[in-house]
Structures are given as structure tokens and as C-alpha cells.
Short mmCIF file of N, CA and C in Angstrom, two decimals:
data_model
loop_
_atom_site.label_atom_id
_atom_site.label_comp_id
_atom_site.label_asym_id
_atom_site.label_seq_id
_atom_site.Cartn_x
_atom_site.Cartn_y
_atom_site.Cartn_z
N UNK L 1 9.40 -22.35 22.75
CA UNK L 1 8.62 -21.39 22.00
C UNK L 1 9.24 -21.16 20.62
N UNK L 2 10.46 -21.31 20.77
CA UNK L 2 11.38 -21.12 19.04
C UNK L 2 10.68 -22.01 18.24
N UNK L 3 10.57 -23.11 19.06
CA UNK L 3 10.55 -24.24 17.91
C UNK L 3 9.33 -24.25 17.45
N UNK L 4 8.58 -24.22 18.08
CA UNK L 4 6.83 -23.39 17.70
C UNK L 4 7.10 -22.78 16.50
N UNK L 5 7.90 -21.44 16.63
CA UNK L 5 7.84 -20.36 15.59
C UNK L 5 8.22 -21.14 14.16
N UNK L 6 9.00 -21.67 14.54
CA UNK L 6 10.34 -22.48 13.60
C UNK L 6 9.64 -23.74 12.62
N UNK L 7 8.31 -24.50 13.60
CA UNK L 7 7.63 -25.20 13.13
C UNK L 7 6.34 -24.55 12.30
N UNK L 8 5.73 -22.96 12.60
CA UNK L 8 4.72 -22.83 12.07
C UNK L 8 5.48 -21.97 10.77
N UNK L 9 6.62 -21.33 10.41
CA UNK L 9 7.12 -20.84 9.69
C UNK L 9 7.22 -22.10 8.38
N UNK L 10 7.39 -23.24 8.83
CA UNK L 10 7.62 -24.15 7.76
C UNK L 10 6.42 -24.76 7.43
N UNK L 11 5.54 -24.75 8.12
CA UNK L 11 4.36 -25.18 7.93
C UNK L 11 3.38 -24.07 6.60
N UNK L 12 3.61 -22.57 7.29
CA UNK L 12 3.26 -21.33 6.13
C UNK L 12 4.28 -21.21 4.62
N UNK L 13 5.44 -21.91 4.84
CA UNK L 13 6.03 -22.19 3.80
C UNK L 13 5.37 -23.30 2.94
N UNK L 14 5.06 -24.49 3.63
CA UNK L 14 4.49 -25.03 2.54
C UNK L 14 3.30 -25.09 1.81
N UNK L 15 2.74 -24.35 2.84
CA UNK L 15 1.01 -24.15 2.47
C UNK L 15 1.40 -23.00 1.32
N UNK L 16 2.42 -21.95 1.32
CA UNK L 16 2.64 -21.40 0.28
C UNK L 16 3.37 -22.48 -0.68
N UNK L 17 4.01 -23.31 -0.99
CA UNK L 17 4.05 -24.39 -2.18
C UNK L 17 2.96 -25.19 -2.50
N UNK L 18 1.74 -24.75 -2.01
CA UNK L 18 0.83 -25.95 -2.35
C UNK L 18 0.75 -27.43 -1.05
N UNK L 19 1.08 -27.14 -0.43
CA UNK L 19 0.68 -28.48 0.49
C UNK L 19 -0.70 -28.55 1.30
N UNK L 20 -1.78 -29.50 1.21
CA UNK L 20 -2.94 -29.29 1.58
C UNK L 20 -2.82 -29.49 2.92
N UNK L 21 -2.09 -30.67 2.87
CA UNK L 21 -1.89 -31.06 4.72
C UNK L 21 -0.87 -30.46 5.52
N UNK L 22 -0.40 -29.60 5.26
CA UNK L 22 -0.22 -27.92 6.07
C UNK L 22 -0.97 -27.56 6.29
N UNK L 23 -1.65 -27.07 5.36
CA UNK L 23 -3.12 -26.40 6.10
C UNK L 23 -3.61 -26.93 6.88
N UNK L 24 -4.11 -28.33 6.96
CA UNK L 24 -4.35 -29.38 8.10
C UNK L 24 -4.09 -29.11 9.49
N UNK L 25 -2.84 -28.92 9.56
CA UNK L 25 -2.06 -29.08 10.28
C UNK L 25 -2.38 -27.97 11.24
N UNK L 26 -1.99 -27.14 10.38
CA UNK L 26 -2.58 -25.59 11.01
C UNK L 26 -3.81 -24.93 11.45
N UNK L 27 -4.51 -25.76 11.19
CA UNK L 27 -6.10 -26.10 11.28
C UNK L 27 -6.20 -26.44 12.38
N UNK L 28 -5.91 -27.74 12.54
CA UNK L 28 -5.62 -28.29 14.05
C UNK L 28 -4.85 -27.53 15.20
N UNK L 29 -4.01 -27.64 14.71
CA UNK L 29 -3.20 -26.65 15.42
C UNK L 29 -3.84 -25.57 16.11
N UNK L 30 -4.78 -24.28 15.61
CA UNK L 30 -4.80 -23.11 15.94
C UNK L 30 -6.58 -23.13 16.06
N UNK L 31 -7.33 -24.21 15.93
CA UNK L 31 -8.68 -23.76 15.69
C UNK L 31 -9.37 -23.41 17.17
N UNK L 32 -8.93 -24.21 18.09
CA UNK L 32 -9.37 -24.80 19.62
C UNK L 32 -9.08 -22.67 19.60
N UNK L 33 -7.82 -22.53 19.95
CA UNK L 33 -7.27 -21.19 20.28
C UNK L 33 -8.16 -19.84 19.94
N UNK L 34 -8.07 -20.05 18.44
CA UNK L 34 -8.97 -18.92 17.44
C UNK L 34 -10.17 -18.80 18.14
N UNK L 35 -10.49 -20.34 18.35
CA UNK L 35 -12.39 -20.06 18.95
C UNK L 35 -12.89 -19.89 20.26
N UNK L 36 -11.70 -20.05 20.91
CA UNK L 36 -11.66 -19.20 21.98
C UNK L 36 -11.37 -17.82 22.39
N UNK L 37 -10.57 -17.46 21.78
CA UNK L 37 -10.18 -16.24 21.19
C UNK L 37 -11.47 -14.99 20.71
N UNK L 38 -12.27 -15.53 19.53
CA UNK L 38 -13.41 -15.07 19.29
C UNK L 38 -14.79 -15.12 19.92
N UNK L 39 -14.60 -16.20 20.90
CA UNK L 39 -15.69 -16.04 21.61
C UNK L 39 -15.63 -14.71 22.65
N UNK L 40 -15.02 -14.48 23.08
CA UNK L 40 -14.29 -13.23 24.34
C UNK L 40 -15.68 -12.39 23.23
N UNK L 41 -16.23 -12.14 21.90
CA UNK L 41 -16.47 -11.05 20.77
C UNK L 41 -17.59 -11.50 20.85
N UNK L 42 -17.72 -12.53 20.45
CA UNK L 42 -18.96 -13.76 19.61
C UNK L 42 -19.94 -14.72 20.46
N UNK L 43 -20.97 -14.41 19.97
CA UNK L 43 -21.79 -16.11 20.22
C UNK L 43 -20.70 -17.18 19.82
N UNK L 44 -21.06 -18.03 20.67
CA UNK L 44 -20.41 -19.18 19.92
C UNK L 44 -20.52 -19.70 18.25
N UNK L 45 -22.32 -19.39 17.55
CA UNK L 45 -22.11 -19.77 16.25
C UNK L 45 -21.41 -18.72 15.61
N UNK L 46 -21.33 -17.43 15.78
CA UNK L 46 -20.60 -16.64 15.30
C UNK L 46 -18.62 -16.68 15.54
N UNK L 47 -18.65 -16.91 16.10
CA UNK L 47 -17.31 -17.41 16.44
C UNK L 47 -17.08 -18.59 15.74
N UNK L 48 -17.42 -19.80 15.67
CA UNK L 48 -17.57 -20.52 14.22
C UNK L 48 -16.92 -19.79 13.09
N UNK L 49 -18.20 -18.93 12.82
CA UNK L 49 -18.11 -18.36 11.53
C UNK L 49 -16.86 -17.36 11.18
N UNK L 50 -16.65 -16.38 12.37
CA UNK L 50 -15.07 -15.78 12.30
C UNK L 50 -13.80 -16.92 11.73
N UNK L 51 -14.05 -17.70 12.83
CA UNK L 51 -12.47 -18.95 12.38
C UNK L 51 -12.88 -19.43 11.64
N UNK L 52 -14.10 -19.89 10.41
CA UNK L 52 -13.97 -20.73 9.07
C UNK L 52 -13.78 -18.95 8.23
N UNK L 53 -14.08 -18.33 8.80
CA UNK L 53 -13.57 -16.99 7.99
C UNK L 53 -12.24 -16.51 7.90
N UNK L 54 -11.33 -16.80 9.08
CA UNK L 54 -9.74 -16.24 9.03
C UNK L 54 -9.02 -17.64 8.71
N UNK L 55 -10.02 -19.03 8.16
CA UNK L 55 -8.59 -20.01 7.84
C UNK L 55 -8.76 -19.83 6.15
N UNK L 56 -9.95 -19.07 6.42
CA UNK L 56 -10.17 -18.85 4.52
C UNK L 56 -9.12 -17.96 4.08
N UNK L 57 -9.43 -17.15 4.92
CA UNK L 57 -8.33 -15.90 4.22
C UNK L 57 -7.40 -16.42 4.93
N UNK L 58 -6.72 -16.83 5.57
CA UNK L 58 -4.96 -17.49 5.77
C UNK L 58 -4.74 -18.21 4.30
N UNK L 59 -5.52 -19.24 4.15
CA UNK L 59 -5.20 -19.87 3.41
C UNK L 59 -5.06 -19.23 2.06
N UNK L 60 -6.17 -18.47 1.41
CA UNK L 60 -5.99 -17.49 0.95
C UNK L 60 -4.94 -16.74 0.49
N UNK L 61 -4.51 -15.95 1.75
CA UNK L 61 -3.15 -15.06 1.62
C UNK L 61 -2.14 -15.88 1.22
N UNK L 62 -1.54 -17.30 2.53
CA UNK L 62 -0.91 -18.11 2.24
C UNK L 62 -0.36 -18.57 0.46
N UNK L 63 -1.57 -19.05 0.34
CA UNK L 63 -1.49 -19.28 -1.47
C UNK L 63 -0.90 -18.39 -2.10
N UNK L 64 -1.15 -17.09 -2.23
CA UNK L 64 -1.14 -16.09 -2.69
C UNK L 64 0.21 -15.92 -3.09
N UNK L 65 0.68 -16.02 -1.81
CA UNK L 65 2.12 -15.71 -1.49
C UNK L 65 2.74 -14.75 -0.60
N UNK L 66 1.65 -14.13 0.27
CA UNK L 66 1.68 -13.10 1.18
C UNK L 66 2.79 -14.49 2.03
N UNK L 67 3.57 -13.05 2.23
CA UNK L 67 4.82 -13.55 3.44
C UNK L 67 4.70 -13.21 5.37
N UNK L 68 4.76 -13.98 5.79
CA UNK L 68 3.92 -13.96 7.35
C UNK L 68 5.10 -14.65 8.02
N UNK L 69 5.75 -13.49 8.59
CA UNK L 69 6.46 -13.66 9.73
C UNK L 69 6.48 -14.38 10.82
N UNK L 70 5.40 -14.33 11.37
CA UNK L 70 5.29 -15.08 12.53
C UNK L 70 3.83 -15.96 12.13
N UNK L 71 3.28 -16.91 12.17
CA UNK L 71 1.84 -17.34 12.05
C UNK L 71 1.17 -17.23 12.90
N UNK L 72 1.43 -17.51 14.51
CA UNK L 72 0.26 -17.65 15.07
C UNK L 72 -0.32 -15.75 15.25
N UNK L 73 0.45 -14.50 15.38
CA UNK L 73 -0.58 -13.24 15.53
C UNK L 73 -0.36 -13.08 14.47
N UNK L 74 -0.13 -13.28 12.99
CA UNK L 74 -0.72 -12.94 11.70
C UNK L 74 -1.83 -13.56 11.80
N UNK L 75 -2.55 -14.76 12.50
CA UNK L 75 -4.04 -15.73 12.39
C UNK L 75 -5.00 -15.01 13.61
N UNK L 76 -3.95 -14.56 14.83
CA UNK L 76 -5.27 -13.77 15.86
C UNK L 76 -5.44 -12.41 15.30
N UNK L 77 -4.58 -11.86 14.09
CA UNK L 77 -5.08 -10.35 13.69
C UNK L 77 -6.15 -10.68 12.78
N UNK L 78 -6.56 -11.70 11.75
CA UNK L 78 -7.08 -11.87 10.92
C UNK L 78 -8.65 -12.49 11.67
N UNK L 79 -8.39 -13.42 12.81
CA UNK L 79 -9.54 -13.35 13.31
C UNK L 79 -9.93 -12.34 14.63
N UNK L 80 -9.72 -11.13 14.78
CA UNK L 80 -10.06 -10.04 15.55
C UNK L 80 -10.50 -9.50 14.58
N UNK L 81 -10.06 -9.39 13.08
CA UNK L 81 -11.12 -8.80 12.43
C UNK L 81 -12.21 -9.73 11.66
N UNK L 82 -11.89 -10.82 11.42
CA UNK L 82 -12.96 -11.36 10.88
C UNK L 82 -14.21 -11.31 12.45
N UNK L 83 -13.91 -11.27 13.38
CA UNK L 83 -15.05 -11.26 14.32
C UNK L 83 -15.60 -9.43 14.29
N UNK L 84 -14.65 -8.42 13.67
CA UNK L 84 -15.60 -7.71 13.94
C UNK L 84 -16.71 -7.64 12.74
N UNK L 85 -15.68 -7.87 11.44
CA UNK L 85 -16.64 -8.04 10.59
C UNK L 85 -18.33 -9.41 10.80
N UNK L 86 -18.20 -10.13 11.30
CA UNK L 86 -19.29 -10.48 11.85
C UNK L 86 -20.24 -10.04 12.72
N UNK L 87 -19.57 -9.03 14.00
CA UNK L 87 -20.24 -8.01 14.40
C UNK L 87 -20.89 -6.91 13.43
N UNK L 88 -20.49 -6.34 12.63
CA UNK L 88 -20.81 -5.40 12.00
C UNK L 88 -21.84 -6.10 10.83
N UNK L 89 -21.76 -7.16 10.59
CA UNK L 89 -22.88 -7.77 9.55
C UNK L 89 -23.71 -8.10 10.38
N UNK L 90 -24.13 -8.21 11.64
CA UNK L 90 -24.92 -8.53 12.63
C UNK L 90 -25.68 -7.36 13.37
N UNK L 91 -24.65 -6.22 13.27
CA UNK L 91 -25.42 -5.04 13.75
C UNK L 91 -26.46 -4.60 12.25
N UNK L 92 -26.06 -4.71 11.34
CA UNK L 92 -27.02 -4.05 10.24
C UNK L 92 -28.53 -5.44 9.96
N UNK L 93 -29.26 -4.65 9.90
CA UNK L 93 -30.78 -5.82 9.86
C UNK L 93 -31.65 -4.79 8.89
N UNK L 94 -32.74 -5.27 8.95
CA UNK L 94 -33.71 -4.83 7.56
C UNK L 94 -33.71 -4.08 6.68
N UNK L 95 -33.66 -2.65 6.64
CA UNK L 95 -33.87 -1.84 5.66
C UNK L 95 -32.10 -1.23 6.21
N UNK L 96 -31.46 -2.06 6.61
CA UNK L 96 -30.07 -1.46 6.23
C UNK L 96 -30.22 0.00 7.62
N UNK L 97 -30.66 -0.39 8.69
CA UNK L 97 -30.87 0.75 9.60
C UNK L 97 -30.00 -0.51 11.07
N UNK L 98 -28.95 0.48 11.81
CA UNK L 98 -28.15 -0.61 11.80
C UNK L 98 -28.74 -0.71 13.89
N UNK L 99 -28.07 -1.53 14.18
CA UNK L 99 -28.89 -2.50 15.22
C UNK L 99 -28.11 -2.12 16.29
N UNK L 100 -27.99 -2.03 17.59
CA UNK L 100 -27.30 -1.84 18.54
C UNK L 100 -26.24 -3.34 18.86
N UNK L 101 -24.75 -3.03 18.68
CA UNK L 101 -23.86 -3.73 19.22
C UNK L 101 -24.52 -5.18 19.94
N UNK L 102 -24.45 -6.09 19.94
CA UNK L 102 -24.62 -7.40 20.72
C UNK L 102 -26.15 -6.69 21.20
N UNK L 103 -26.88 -6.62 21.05
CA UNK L 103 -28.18 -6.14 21.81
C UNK L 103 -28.55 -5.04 22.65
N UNK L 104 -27.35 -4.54 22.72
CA UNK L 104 -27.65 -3.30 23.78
C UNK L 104 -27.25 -1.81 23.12
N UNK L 105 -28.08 -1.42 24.37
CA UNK L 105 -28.30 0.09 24.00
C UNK L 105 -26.79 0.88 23.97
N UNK L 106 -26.83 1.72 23.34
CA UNK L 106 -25.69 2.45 22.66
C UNK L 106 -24.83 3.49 24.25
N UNK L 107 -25.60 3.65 25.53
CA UNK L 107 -25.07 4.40 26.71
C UNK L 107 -24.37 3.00 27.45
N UNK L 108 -24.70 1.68 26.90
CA UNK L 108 -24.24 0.54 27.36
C UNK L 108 -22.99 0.32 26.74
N UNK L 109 -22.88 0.30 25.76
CA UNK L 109 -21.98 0.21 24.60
C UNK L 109 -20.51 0.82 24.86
N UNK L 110 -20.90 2.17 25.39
CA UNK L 110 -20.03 3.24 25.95
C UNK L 110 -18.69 2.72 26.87
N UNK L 111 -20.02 2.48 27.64
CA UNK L 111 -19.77 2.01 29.10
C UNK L 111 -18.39 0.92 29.01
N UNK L 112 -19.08 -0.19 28.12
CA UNK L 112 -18.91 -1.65 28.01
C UNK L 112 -16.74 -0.70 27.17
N UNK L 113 -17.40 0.14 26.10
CA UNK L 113 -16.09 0.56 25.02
C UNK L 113 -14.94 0.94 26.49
N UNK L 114 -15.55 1.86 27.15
CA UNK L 114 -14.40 2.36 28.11
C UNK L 114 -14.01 1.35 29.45
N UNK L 115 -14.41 0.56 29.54
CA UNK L 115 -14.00 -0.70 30.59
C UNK L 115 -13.07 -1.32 29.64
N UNK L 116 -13.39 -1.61 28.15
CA UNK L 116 -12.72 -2.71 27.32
C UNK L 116 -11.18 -1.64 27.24
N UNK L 117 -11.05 -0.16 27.29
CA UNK L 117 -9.86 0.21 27.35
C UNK L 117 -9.11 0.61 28.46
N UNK L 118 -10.11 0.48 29.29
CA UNK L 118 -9.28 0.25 30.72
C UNK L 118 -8.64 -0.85 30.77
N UNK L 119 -9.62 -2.17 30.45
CA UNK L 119 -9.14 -3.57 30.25
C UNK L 119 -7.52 -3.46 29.38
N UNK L 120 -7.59 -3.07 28.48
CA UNK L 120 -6.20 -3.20 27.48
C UNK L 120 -5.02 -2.57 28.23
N UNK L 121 -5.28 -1.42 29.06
CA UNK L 121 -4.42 -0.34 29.20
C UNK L 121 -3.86 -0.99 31.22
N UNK L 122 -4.69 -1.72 31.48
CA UNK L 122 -4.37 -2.38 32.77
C UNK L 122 -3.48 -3.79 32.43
N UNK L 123 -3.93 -4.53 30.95
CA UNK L 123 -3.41 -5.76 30.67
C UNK L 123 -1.69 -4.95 30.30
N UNK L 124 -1.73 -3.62 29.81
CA UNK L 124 -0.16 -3.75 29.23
C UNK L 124 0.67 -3.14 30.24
N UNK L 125 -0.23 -2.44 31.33
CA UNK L 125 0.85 -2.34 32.44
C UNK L 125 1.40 -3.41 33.07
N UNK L 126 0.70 -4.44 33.16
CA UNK L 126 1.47 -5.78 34.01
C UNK L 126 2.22 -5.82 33.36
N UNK L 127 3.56 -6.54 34.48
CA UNK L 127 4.96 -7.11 34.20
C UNK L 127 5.09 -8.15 33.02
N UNK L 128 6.03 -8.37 32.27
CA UNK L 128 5.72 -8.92 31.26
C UNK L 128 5.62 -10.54 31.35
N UNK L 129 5.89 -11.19 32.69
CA UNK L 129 5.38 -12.39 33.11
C UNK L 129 4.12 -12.63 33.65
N UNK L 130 3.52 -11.73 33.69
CA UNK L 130 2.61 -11.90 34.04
C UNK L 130 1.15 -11.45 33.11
N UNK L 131 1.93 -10.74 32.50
CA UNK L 131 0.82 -10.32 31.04
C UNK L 131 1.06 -11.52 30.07
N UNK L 132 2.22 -12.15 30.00
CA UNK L 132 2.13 -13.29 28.92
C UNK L 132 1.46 -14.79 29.42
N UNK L 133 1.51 -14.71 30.88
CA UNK L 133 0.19 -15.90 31.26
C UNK L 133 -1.05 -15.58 31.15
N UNK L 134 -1.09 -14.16 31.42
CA UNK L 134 -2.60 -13.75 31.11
C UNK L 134 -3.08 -14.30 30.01
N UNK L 135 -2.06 -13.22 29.05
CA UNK L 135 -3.25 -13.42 27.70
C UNK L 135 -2.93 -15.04 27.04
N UNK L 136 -1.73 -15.53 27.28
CA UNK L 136 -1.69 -17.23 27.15
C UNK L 136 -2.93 -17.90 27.56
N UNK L 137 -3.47 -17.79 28.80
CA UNK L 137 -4.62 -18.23 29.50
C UNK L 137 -5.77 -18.12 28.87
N UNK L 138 -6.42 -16.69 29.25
CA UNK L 138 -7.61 -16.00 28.80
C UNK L 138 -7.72 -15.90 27.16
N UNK L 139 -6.82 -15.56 26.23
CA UNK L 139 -6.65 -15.28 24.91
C UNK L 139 -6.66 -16.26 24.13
N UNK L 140 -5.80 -17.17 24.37
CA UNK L 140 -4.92 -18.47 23.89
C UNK L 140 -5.74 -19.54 23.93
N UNK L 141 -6.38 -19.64 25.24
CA UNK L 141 -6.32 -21.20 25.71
C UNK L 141 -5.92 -21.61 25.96
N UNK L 142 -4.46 -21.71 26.62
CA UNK L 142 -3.40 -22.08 26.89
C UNK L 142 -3.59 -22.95 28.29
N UNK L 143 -3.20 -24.36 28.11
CA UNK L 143 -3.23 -24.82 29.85
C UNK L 143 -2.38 -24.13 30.68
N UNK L 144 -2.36 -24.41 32.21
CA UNK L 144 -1.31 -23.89 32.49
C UNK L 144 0.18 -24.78 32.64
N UNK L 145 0.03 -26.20 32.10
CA UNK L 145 0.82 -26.78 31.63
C UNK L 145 2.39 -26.00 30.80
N UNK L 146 0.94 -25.49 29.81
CA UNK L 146 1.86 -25.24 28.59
C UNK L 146 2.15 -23.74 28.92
N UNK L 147 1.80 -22.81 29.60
CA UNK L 147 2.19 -21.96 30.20
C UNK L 147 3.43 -21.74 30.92
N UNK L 148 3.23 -22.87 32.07
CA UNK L 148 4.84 -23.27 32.85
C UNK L 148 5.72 -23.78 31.88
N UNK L 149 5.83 -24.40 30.63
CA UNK L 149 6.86 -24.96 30.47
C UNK L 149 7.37 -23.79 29.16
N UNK L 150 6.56 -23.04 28.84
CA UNK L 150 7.10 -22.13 27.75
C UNK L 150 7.69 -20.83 28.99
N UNK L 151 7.11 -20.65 30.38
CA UNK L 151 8.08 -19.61 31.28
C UNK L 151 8.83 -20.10 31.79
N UNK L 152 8.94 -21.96 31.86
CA UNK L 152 10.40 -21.96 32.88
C UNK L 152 9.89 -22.40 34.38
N UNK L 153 8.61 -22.57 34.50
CA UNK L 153 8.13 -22.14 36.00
C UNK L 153 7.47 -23.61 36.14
N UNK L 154 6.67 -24.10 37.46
CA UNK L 154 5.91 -24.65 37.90
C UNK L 154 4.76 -24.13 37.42
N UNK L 155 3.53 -25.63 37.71
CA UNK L 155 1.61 -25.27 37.34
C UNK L 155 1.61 -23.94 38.25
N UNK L 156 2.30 -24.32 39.58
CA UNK L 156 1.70 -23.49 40.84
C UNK L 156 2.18 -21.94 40.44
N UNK L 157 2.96 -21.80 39.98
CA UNK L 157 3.68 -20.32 40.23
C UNK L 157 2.85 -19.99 38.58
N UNK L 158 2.40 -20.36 37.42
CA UNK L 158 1.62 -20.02 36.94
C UNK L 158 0.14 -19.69 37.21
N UNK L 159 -0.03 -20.61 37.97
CA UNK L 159 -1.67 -19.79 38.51
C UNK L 159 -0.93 -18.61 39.77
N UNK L 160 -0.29 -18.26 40.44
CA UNK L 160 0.20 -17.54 41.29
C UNK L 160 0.33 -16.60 40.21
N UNK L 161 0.80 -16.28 38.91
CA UNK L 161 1.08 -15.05 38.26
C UNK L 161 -0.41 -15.07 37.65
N UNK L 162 -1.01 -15.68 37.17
CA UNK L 162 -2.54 -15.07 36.65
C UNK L 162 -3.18 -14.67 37.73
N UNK L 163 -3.50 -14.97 39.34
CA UNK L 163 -3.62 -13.88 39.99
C UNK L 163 -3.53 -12.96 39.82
N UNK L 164 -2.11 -12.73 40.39
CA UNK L 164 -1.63 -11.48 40.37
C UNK L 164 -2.18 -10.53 39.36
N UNK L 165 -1.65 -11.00 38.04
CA UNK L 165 -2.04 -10.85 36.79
C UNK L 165 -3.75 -9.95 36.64
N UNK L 166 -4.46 -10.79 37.33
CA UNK L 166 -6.03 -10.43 37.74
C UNK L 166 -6.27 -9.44 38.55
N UNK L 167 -5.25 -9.48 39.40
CA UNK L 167 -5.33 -8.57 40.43
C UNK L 167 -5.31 -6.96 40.14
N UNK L 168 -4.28 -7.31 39.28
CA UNK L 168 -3.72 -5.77 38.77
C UNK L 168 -4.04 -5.37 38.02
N UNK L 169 -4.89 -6.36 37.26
CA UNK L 169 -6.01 -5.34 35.73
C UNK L 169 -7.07 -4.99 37.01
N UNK L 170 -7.45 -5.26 37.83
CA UNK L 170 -9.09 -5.10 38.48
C UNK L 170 -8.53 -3.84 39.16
N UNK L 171 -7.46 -3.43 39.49
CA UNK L 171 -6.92 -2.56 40.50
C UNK L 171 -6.45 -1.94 39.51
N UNK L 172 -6.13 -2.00 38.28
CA UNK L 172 -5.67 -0.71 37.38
C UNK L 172 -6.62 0.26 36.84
N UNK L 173 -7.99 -0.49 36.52
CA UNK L 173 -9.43 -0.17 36.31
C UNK L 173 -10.31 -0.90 36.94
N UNK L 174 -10.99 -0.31 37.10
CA UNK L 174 -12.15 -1.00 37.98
C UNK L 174 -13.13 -2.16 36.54
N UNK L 175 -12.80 -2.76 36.18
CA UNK L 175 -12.85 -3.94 34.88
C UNK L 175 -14.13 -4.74 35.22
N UNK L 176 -15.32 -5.04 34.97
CA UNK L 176 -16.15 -6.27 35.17
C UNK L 176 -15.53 -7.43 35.29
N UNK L 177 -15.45 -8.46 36.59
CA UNK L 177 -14.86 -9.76 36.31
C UNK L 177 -15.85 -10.73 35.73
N UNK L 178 -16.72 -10.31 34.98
CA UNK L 178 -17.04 -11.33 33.78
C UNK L 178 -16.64 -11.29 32.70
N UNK L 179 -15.44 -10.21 32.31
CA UNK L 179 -14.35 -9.92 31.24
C UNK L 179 -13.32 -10.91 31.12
N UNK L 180 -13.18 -11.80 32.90
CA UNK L 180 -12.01 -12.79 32.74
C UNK L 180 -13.07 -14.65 33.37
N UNK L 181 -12.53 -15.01 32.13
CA UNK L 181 -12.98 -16.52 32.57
C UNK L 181 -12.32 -16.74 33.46
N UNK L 182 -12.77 -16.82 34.96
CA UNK L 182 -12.05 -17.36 36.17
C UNK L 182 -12.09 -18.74 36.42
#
């Protein structure tokens, strides 16, 4: 996992000197992730549009000279908001009179808001092996390949902790399991 950090730190270094194929790189690197990431928010074409929206502004900042500690959650903060900002250009339609959330009615909305913070508040009680396969999994995209070998563990004992993992958000709040790609 260092070397990850170690590799995308030099990679945001050079995209801050001007290197195009950094950006490339990073492109590749993070797009599969991002658009999975934004879909959890998004239609799929909208999710598109979030990640050609947060490599704009990476790249963007990058240039700039904005300094970014870590790359890969400086790129999932930038696309959590570029997806809401697509939500929010999606809720407003004709005369600027604004539209209900993804299609639904606003007692839905509620509903949907207080499950999504049960959801958060069940994901940060799990143990911290088992919250970092989660959101590796569900968040990331992450195989569980690359899961086991960044914890140390076997495929098997990684799907054995996203269980669990599952278990204990559904039992911390009562959560919709169409919240988790099973």
C-alpha cells in the first residue's frame, strides 16, 4: 500500500511539472474505481460525466499547483462532489423549479437520507479490518485479490470479513441490501 502512495505522489508531482502522461497514467489508474464509486450516486451516463468532471479539476488543481497529499481520497473527494453537483444540475429542470432527488418523492428521499446515515454510522462502527474490505470492495472496486494482499490475508478470509462486514452494517441499522452490491 506504501508503494501505491509513494507511486501516486510522484505521479501528482509530475503532472504538477507538466507531464501529460502522468495524467495518463492516473487516468488509467483511478477511472474503473471513480466510476464505480459514482455510480453507488449516478446513472451510469451521469457517472461518466462526474469522472470526466473530477479528472478535469484534478488535473486542473494539479497544474495549478495545489499540493495533494495523498491522491487517491483527494480524487474520491472531488468526485463525491462532482456527482453531487450533477445531482443538483439534474434536480433543477424548466423554469428553474427544482425536481425531486433521482425521481422520487421528497417523504422517500427522507427515508432513503436516514438509511444512507445509518449506512455511514454502521460502516464506521466495524472493526477496522473489516471496514477497509468493505469500502475496498463496495467503494473501490477492489478485487478481493487485491484486498488480501494489501491485508496480509487469503481470497477466503477476505470474503469471510465482507460478510461479516455486511452483517454488521444490516444489524447496526436496519440498511436496504440493495445499498450493497452482493
Amino acid at each position: 500500500m506504501a508503494a501505491r502512495i509513494d507511486i501516486d505522489e510522484q505521479l501528482a508531482r509530475d503532472v504538477r511539472d507538466g507531464s501529460e502522461r502522468a495524467f495518463e497514467v492516473i487516468v488509467a489508474r483511478y477511472r474503473r474505481p471513480l466510476l464505480h464509486y459514482c455510480r453507488h450516486m449516478l446513472t451510469r451516463e451521469q457517472a461518466e460525466e462526474a469522472v470526466q468532471e473530477t479528472f478535469l479539476r484534478a488535473y486542473t488543481g494539479l497544474r495549478r499547483g495545489d499540493v495533494v497529499r495523498q491522491l487517491r481520497p483527494w480524487l474520491y473527494r472531488i468526485a463525491r462532489n462532482s456527482s453531487l453537483n450533477v445531482l443538483r444540475a439534474e434536480r433543477t429542470c424548466g423554469e428553474g423549479r427544482p425536481e425531486p432527488a433521482l425521481g422520487r418523492p421528497p417523504e422517500e428521499m427522507l427515508e432513503l437520507q436516514h438509511s444512507l446515515r445509518g449506512l455511514v454510522a454502521g460502516v464506521k462502527s466495524l472493526p477496522p479490518r473489516q471496514r477497509y474490505a468493505l469500502v475496498s470492495s463496495e467503494l473501490e472496486g477492489r478485487s478481493h485479490a487485491e484486498i488480501a494482499a494489501a491485508l496480509g490475508v487469503s481470497a477466503g478470509a477476505v470474503r469471510s470479513l465482507l460478510n461479516r462486514a455486511r452483517d454488521g452494517v444490516r444489524g447496526a441499522h436496519r440498511t436496504p441490501s440493495c445499498l450493497f452490491l452482493v
